[in-house]
Short mmCIF file of C-alpha atoms and ligand atoms in Angstrom, two decimals:
data_model
loop_
_atom_site.label_atom_id
_atom_site.label_comp_id
_atom_site.label_asym_id
_atom_site.label_seq_id
_atom_site.Cartn_x
_atom_site.Cartn_y
_atom_site.Cartn_z
CA MET A 1 68.07 52.09 52.48
CA ASN A 2 68.60 48.70 50.63
CA ARG A 3 71.70 47.34 49.47
CA GLN A 4 71.61 45.56 45.97
CA SER A 5 74.01 43.79 43.96
CA ILE A 6 74.68 43.18 40.43
CA PRO A 7 76.74 40.15 39.53
CA LEU A 8 79.66 40.86 36.80
CA LEU A 9 80.50 38.38 34.14
CA SER A 10 83.04 35.94 35.53
CA PRO A 11 86.21 36.40 33.78
CA ALA A 12 87.70 33.13 34.79
CA ILE A 13 86.54 29.86 36.30
CA GLY A 14 86.43 30.36 40.05
CA THR A 15 86.39 34.03 40.17
CA HIS A 16 83.41 36.39 40.75
CA ARG A 17 82.97 40.00 41.36
CA GLU A 18 79.87 42.40 41.93
CA LEU A 19 78.73 45.84 41.91
CA VAL A 20 77.32 46.95 45.08
CA SER A 21 74.70 49.83 45.21
CA PHE A 22 72.69 51.44 48.14
CA HIS A 23 69.24 52.78 47.33
CA PHE A 24 67.92 55.36 49.61
CA GLY A 25 64.69 57.42 49.55
CA PRO A 26 61.12 56.93 47.84
CA THR A 27 61.45 55.17 44.25
CA ASN A 28 57.88 56.54 43.21
CA SER A 29 58.91 60.35 43.59
CA GLY A 30 59.58 60.66 39.72
CA GLN A 31 63.09 62.04 40.53
CA LYS A 32 66.30 60.00 40.95
CA ILE A 33 69.86 61.02 41.64
CA TYR A 34 72.85 58.68 41.02
CA ILE A 35 76.16 59.19 42.81
CA GLN A 36 79.20 56.91 42.25
CA SER A 37 82.85 56.91 43.26
CA SER A 38 86.28 55.79 42.27
CA LEU A 39 85.32 54.48 38.65
CA HIS A 40 89.44 54.60 38.34
CA ALA A 41 89.48 52.12 41.44
CA ASP A 42 91.84 53.51 44.04
CA GLU A 43 90.44 56.92 44.00
CA THR A 44 90.17 56.97 47.73
CA PRO A 45 89.39 60.50 48.51
CA ALA A 46 86.04 60.13 46.28
CA MET A 47 85.53 56.63 48.02
CA LEU A 48 85.67 58.21 51.66
CA THR A 49 83.34 60.96 50.72
CA THR A 50 80.62 58.51 49.57
CA VAL A 51 81.41 56.55 52.94
CA LEU A 52 80.38 59.89 54.78
CA LEU A 53 77.55 60.71 52.49
CA LYS A 54 76.07 57.25 52.88
CA ARG A 55 76.23 57.81 56.87
CA ARG A 56 74.47 61.05 56.47
CA LEU A 57 71.82 59.80 53.90
CA LEU A 58 71.06 56.87 56.30
CA GLU A 59 70.21 59.60 58.96
CA LEU A 60 68.09 61.89 56.65
CA GLU A 61 66.15 58.82 55.41
CA LYS A 62 65.40 57.90 58.96
CA GLN A 63 64.19 61.37 59.56
CA GLY A 64 62.08 61.20 56.41
CA ALA A 65 63.90 64.11 54.67
CA LEU A 66 64.58 62.47 51.35
CA ASN A 67 61.96 63.50 48.43
CA ALA A 68 63.52 61.44 45.59
CA GLU A 69 65.50 58.08 45.21
CA ILE A 70 69.14 58.39 45.67
CA VAL A 71 71.47 55.46 44.44
CA LEU A 72 74.93 55.42 45.80
CA VAL A 73 77.95 53.07 44.44
CA PRO A 74 80.93 53.65 46.52
CA VAL A 75 83.12 51.19 44.68
CA ALA A 76 82.38 51.60 41.09
CA ASN A 77 85.19 49.58 40.06
CA PRO A 78 85.86 46.31 41.89
CA VAL A 79 87.79 44.97 38.79
CA GLY A 80 90.26 47.72 39.13
CA LEU A 81 90.73 47.18 42.85
CA GLY A 82 91.71 43.73 42.28
CA GLN A 83 94.81 45.13 40.18
CA TYR A 84 97.40 45.25 42.72
CA VAL A 85 100.23 44.79 40.90
CA LEU A 86 103.96 44.72 42.47
CA GLY A 87 102.85 46.99 45.42
CA GLN A 88 100.83 49.58 43.07
CA PHE A 89 97.29 49.90 42.28
CA LEU A 90 96.78 50.07 38.80
CA GLY A 91 93.18 51.37 38.75
CA ARG A 92 92.93 53.42 35.57
CA PHE A 93 93.28 50.93 32.98
CA ASP A 94 91.99 47.47 32.69
CA LEU A 95 95.11 45.13 32.64
CA GLY A 96 93.35 42.77 30.38
CA SER A 97 92.65 45.08 27.41
CA GLY A 98 94.39 48.21 28.30
CA LYS A 99 91.33 50.02 28.09
CA ASN A 100 90.61 52.81 30.34
CA PHE A 101 87.78 52.33 32.71
CA ASN A 102 86.23 55.73 31.96
CA ARG A 103 85.96 55.35 28.04
CA HIS A 104 84.23 53.15 25.82
CA PHE A 105 80.77 53.37 27.43
CA LEU A 106 78.12 52.24 25.38
CA GLN A 107 76.91 55.56 23.77
CA PHE A 108 73.26 56.22 24.17
CA SER A 109 73.46 58.91 21.44
CA LYS A 110 73.53 55.94 19.02
CA LEU A 111 69.62 55.69 19.74
CA VAL A 112 69.09 59.13 18.28
CA PRO A 113 67.63 57.84 14.82
CA ARG A 114 65.22 55.41 16.43
CA ALA A 115 64.06 58.10 19.03
CA LYS A 116 63.38 60.42 16.23
CA ASP A 117 60.72 58.17 14.97
CA ALA A 118 59.09 57.42 18.31
CA LEU A 119 58.75 60.81 19.94
CA GLY A 120 55.62 62.94 19.76
CA SER A 121 54.37 66.38 20.91
CA ASP A 122 54.26 65.91 24.80
CA ALA A 123 57.84 66.66 26.21
CA THR A 124 57.11 64.36 29.44
CA GLU A 125 55.94 61.50 27.56
CA ASN A 126 58.86 62.02 25.20
CA ARG A 127 61.41 61.61 28.04
CA ARG A 128 59.55 58.44 29.12
CA ILE A 129 59.81 57.10 25.37
CA VAL A 130 63.50 57.67 25.20
CA ARG A 131 64.29 56.06 28.53
CA GLU A 132 62.23 53.27 27.47
CA LEU A 133 64.60 52.93 24.28
CA ILE A 134 67.63 52.92 26.58
CA ALA A 135 66.31 50.28 28.87
CA ALA A 136 65.57 48.11 25.83
CA GLU A 137 68.89 48.69 24.42
CA LEU A 138 70.61 48.01 27.71
CA ALA A 139 68.34 44.93 28.29
CA GLU A 140 69.52 43.60 24.91
CA HIS A 141 73.31 44.34 25.14
CA LYS A 142 75.38 41.08 25.76
CA PRO A 143 78.74 41.86 27.43
CA LEU A 144 81.59 39.81 26.29
CA THR A 145 84.03 40.58 29.10
CA GLU A 146 84.05 41.64 32.74
CA PHE A 147 85.04 45.07 31.77
CA GLU A 148 81.86 45.30 29.45
CA SER A 149 79.84 43.84 32.06
CA LEU A 150 81.05 46.39 34.83
CA GLN A 151 80.20 49.34 32.43
CA LEU A 152 76.79 47.93 31.67
CA ALA A 153 75.94 47.25 35.41
CA MET A 154 76.65 51.16 36.03
CA LEU A 155 74.56 52.07 33.16
CA LYS A 156 71.67 49.88 34.28
CA LEU A 157 71.72 51.67 37.84
CA SER A 158 72.17 55.30 36.22
CA PHE A 159 70.48 55.56 32.97
CA ASP A 160 67.04 56.79 34.21
CA ALA A 161 68.49 59.22 36.85
CA ASP A 162 67.72 62.98 36.40
CA VAL A 163 71.33 63.81 38.06
CA VAL A 164 74.39 61.65 37.83
CA ILE A 165 77.28 62.69 40.03
CA ASP A 166 80.58 60.70 39.06
CA LEU A 167 83.33 61.33 41.85
CA HIS A 168 86.84 60.68 40.93
CA CYS A 169 90.18 62.12 42.07
CA SER A 170 93.27 63.14 40.18
CA LEU A 171 96.95 62.67 40.82
CA GLU A 172 97.89 66.07 42.39
CA ALA A 173 94.97 68.33 42.09
CA ALA A 174 92.65 71.20 43.26
CA MET A 175 88.94 70.29 43.69
CA HIS A 176 87.63 70.69 40.03
CA LEU A 177 84.78 69.16 37.93
CA TYR A 178 83.83 68.57 34.28
CA THR A 179 80.32 68.92 32.80
CA SER A 180 78.65 70.19 29.79
CA GLU A 181 77.72 74.00 28.71
CA ALA A 182 74.12 72.90 28.80
CA ALA A 183 74.21 71.61 32.04
CA TRP A 184 76.52 74.27 33.86
CA PRO A 185 73.79 76.51 35.22
CA GLU A 186 72.33 73.28 37.09
CA PHE A 187 75.68 72.46 38.44
CA GLU A 188 77.20 75.76 39.18
CA PRO A 189 75.60 75.65 42.71
CA LEU A 190 77.47 72.43 42.98
CA SER A 191 80.78 74.11 42.09
CA ARG A 192 80.20 76.66 44.85
CA TYR A 193 79.18 74.25 47.57
CA LEU A 194 82.17 72.07 46.67
CA GLY A 195 84.47 74.86 46.44
CA ALA A 196 85.65 73.86 42.94
CA GLU A 197 88.86 75.79 41.88
CA ALA A 198 87.95 74.86 38.25
CA SER A 199 84.81 74.22 36.29
CA LEU A 200 85.57 72.72 32.85
CA LEU A 201 83.16 72.63 30.23
CA ALA A 202 82.75 70.52 27.03
CA THR A 203 79.59 69.25 25.14
CA ASN A 204 81.53 66.42 23.67
CA SER A 205 84.97 65.66 24.66
CA GLY A 206 85.43 62.65 22.52
CA GLY A 207 86.26 60.33 25.36
CA GLU A 208 83.07 58.09 25.46
CA SER A 209 83.20 58.59 29.17
CA PHE A 210 80.27 57.59 31.83
CA ASP A 211 79.13 60.98 32.37
CA GLU A 212 78.69 62.08 28.59
CA THR A 213 77.03 58.95 27.61
CA HIS A 214 74.13 60.24 29.68
CA SER A 215 74.34 64.04 28.56
CA LEU A 216 75.11 63.63 25.04
CA LEU A 217 71.92 61.73 24.09
CA TRP A 218 69.53 64.40 25.52
CA TRP A 219 71.69 67.29 23.94
CA THR A 220 71.87 65.48 20.55
CA LEU A 221 68.19 64.84 20.50
CA GLN A 222 67.46 68.38 21.49
CA GLN A 223 69.56 69.58 18.47
CA ALA A 224 68.10 66.84 16.09
CA MET A 225 64.23 67.29 16.86
CA PRO A 226 62.00 70.04 15.44
CA ALA A 227 60.10 72.29 18.02
CA SER A 228 56.88 70.02 17.50
CA LYS A 229 58.52 67.21 19.40
CA PRO A 230 60.08 68.78 22.40
CA VAL A 231 62.65 66.89 24.18
CA PRO A 232 63.41 67.59 27.83
CA THR A 233 66.90 66.93 29.56
CA GLY A 234 66.33 63.48 30.65
CA THR A 235 69.96 63.53 32.50
CA ILE A 236 72.49 66.13 33.74
CA ALA A 237 75.71 64.58 34.36
CA VAL A 238 79.02 65.91 36.14
CA THR A 239 82.15 64.50 36.71
CA VAL A 240 84.00 65.81 39.93
CA GLU A 241 87.67 65.43 40.85
CA CYS A 242 88.00 65.30 44.63
CA ARG A 243 91.51 66.62 44.57
CA GLY A 244 94.72 64.49 44.48
CA GLN A 245 95.05 60.89 45.18
CA ARG A 246 96.64 61.13 48.51
CA ASP A 247 94.40 63.93 49.70
CA VAL A 248 92.27 61.41 51.96
CA SER A 249 91.24 62.69 55.39
CA TYR A 250 87.93 62.98 57.40
CA GLU A 251 88.10 66.54 57.35
CA VAL A 252 88.29 66.97 53.43
CA ALA A 253 85.91 63.98 52.90
CA GLN A 254 83.25 65.40 55.41
CA ARG A 255 83.49 68.84 53.75
CA ASP A 256 82.81 67.24 50.25
CA ALA A 257 80.01 64.96 51.48
CA ASP A 258 78.47 68.04 53.26
CA GLY A 259 78.80 69.89 49.93
CA ILE A 260 76.88 67.25 48.01
CA VAL A 261 74.21 67.26 50.68
CA ASP A 262 73.91 71.04 50.30
CA TYR A 263 73.61 70.80 46.70
CA LEU A 264 70.83 68.06 47.18
CA ALA A 265 68.98 70.42 49.44
CA TRP A 266 69.46 73.17 46.87
CA ARG A 267 67.64 70.63 44.33
CA ASN A 268 64.93 70.08 46.82
CA VAL A 269 66.01 66.32 46.67
CA ILE A 270 66.56 66.67 50.48
CA ARG A 271 64.35 68.57 52.73
CA LEU A 272 66.90 70.52 54.77
CA ASP A 273 67.04 74.34 55.01
CA VAL A 274 69.15 75.59 51.86
CA ARG A 275 72.67 76.69 52.80
CA PRO A 276 73.16 80.12 50.99
CA LEU A 277 75.43 79.81 48.02
CA PRO A 278 79.04 80.43 48.61
CA PRO A 279 81.01 82.47 46.02
CA LEU A 280 81.87 80.79 42.82
CA LEU A 281 85.68 80.33 43.15
CA ALA A 282 86.61 80.66 39.44
CA PRO A 283 84.33 81.02 36.51
CA ALA A 284 83.68 78.03 34.34
CA THR A 285 86.16 77.69 31.13
CA PRO A 286 86.00 75.52 28.18
CA LEU A 287 87.84 72.28 28.38
CA ALA A 288 89.12 73.16 25.01
CA GLY A 289 90.93 76.19 26.49
CA SER A 290 92.87 74.23 29.03
CA GLU A 291 96.66 73.89 28.23
CA GLN A 292 98.01 70.54 28.67
CA PHE A 293 101.90 70.45 29.26
CA TYR A 294 104.22 67.93 28.07
CA ALA A 295 107.90 67.05 29.05
CA PRO A 296 110.15 67.83 25.86
CA VAL A 297 113.00 66.03 27.41
CA SER A 298 113.61 63.35 30.25
CA GLY A 299 114.77 64.17 33.88
CA ILE A 300 113.97 65.20 37.15
CA LEU A 301 110.83 67.20 37.53
CA ILE A 302 110.66 70.17 39.79
CA HIS A 303 107.24 71.72 40.30
CA ARG A 304 107.78 75.65 40.19
CA ALA A 305 104.09 76.47 40.77
CA LYS A 306 101.66 75.20 43.55
CA ILE A 307 98.31 73.62 42.82
CA GLY A 308 95.41 75.85 42.48
CA GLU A 309 97.84 78.72 41.85
CA THR A 310 96.45 81.59 39.51
CA ILE A 311 99.07 81.43 36.69
CA CYS A 312 100.13 84.20 34.38
CA VAL A 313 101.19 83.64 30.70
CA GLY A 314 104.84 83.09 30.56
CA GLN A 315 105.02 81.78 34.21
CA ALA A 316 107.53 79.07 34.80
CA LEU A 317 105.70 75.77 35.65
CA PHE A 318 108.20 73.17 35.65
CA ASP A 319 111.87 72.58 35.54
CA ILE A 320 113.24 69.38 34.13
CA VAL A 321 116.93 68.94 35.25
CA ASP A 322 119.20 66.52 33.16
CA PRO A 323 121.31 64.74 35.98
CA LEU A 324 124.07 64.07 33.53
CA THR A 325 124.44 67.31 31.80
CA ASP A 326 123.22 69.55 34.47
CA GLU A 327 121.16 71.11 31.90
CA THR A 328 117.74 72.75 32.93
CA THR A 329 114.64 72.97 30.82
CA THR A 330 111.94 75.16 32.02
CA ILE A 331 108.40 74.94 30.76
CA THR A 332 106.16 78.06 31.09
CA SER A 333 102.53 78.66 30.62
CA ASN A 334 100.85 80.07 27.44
CA THR A 335 97.62 80.59 28.95
CA GLU A 336 96.27 82.61 32.04
CA GLY A 337 94.33 80.40 34.37
CA VAL A 338 94.45 78.06 37.30
CA LEU A 339 96.76 75.23 37.75
CA TYR A 340 94.27 72.51 38.43
CA MET A 341 96.08 69.26 38.25
CA ARG A 342 99.64 67.87 37.63
CA ARG A 343 101.36 64.47 37.92
CA ALA A 344 102.55 62.87 40.91
CA ILE A 345 105.76 61.56 39.46
CA ARG A 346 109.10 63.34 40.05
CA PHE A 347 111.07 61.80 37.08
CA VAL A 348 109.88 62.18 33.72
CA THR A 349 110.35 60.54 30.34
CA ALA A 350 110.34 62.65 27.36
CA GLY A 351 106.76 63.30 25.97
CA ALA A 352 105.26 62.55 29.63
CA PRO A 353 102.06 64.52 30.57
CA LEU A 354 103.09 67.17 33.30
CA GLY A 355 99.84 69.01 34.37
CA ARG A 356 96.97 71.42 33.02
CA VAL A 357 96.23 75.10 33.31
CA THR A 358 92.79 76.45 32.53
CA GLY A 359 92.26 79.10 29.82
CA THR A 360 89.43 80.96 28.58
CA ARG A 361 89.94 80.72 25.09
CA PRO A 362 89.26 77.33 23.36
CA PHE A 363 92.22 76.17 21.04
CA ARG A 364 92.27 72.49 21.37
CA THR A 365 90.40 70.19 18.97
CA GLY A 366 89.46 66.68 18.76
CA VAL A 367 89.69 64.25 21.88
CA LEU A 368 89.87 66.53 24.83
CA LEU A 369 90.66 63.87 27.36
CA GLY A 370 93.85 62.24 28.41
CA ALA A 371 94.31 58.97 28.08
ZN1 ZN B 1 89.16 59.06 37.56
#
């Protein structure tokens, strides 16, 4: 293992942060895996998982069991970790700009017109050419802010990975993941090994998120190029939500780290006996089919359904009680699916998002991710 550090742009005189990465396995294997955690800073269930994963990778490396390079970034957002304000972490948004740390990533798909001209008839060679174009773009890019330099540092570590795993957590949530339709067959085993209760698919959720800057480029190129210029999939990417923010325990994090190791063994990245695939707990569903619930009024929020519960159409999910009029407003589900995440607060303002239930029928359009 070797530890590397990328210095971030200093936002103010006298302050410096860095993005630290740990590199395992051979760098010349032709295969690379990139795993990071806590892009929204205080996502500690994911962070603890990478701590335990790092210990395991160290052992496996000593045993000579790694077939590929594995890059691990346990603290993907040191900027957000510095935003401890009035007793609370505010890790989702950059306080300086108001930007979500997992939006506004430089979109590799803007390279498509240039790539179109450069590609030839050899698929493997085409992958190399596209990666060269990305590397040149990243080398030229000049970040203006610490936020931009953090995003650029992550992309420099990950752009040439074959597999990108971005570990987050939600507020109160079941284990669930997001990936593209095209990559689903490759990540279905990960969903099984992690025991995901929901797997949500979208090709382009419109959020300019970290995972999609990787996957969209290759998908867009594949759609745009004629058969005479074949484009393989350079990178597949997945976002994993390691349950809710308070689900921090050795037992759960160990199970998740083991699930990732099992997946890497399945991919033959790690030489270990491949664990038989556990059952898929829930079929993948379109992200556009998930129902997002909002508070129609303000009041005390009472949850009527459990996280991970299978919900029927018409089932009561939330009550909002007005403490002055004593009136109760009940919010019911319009879809049948799994309640995979909900807010952690218990008093809501009008219009506040409350939670989400999966659905098999796509009905939402436009940007599919929340703020
Ligand atoms: Zn997150």
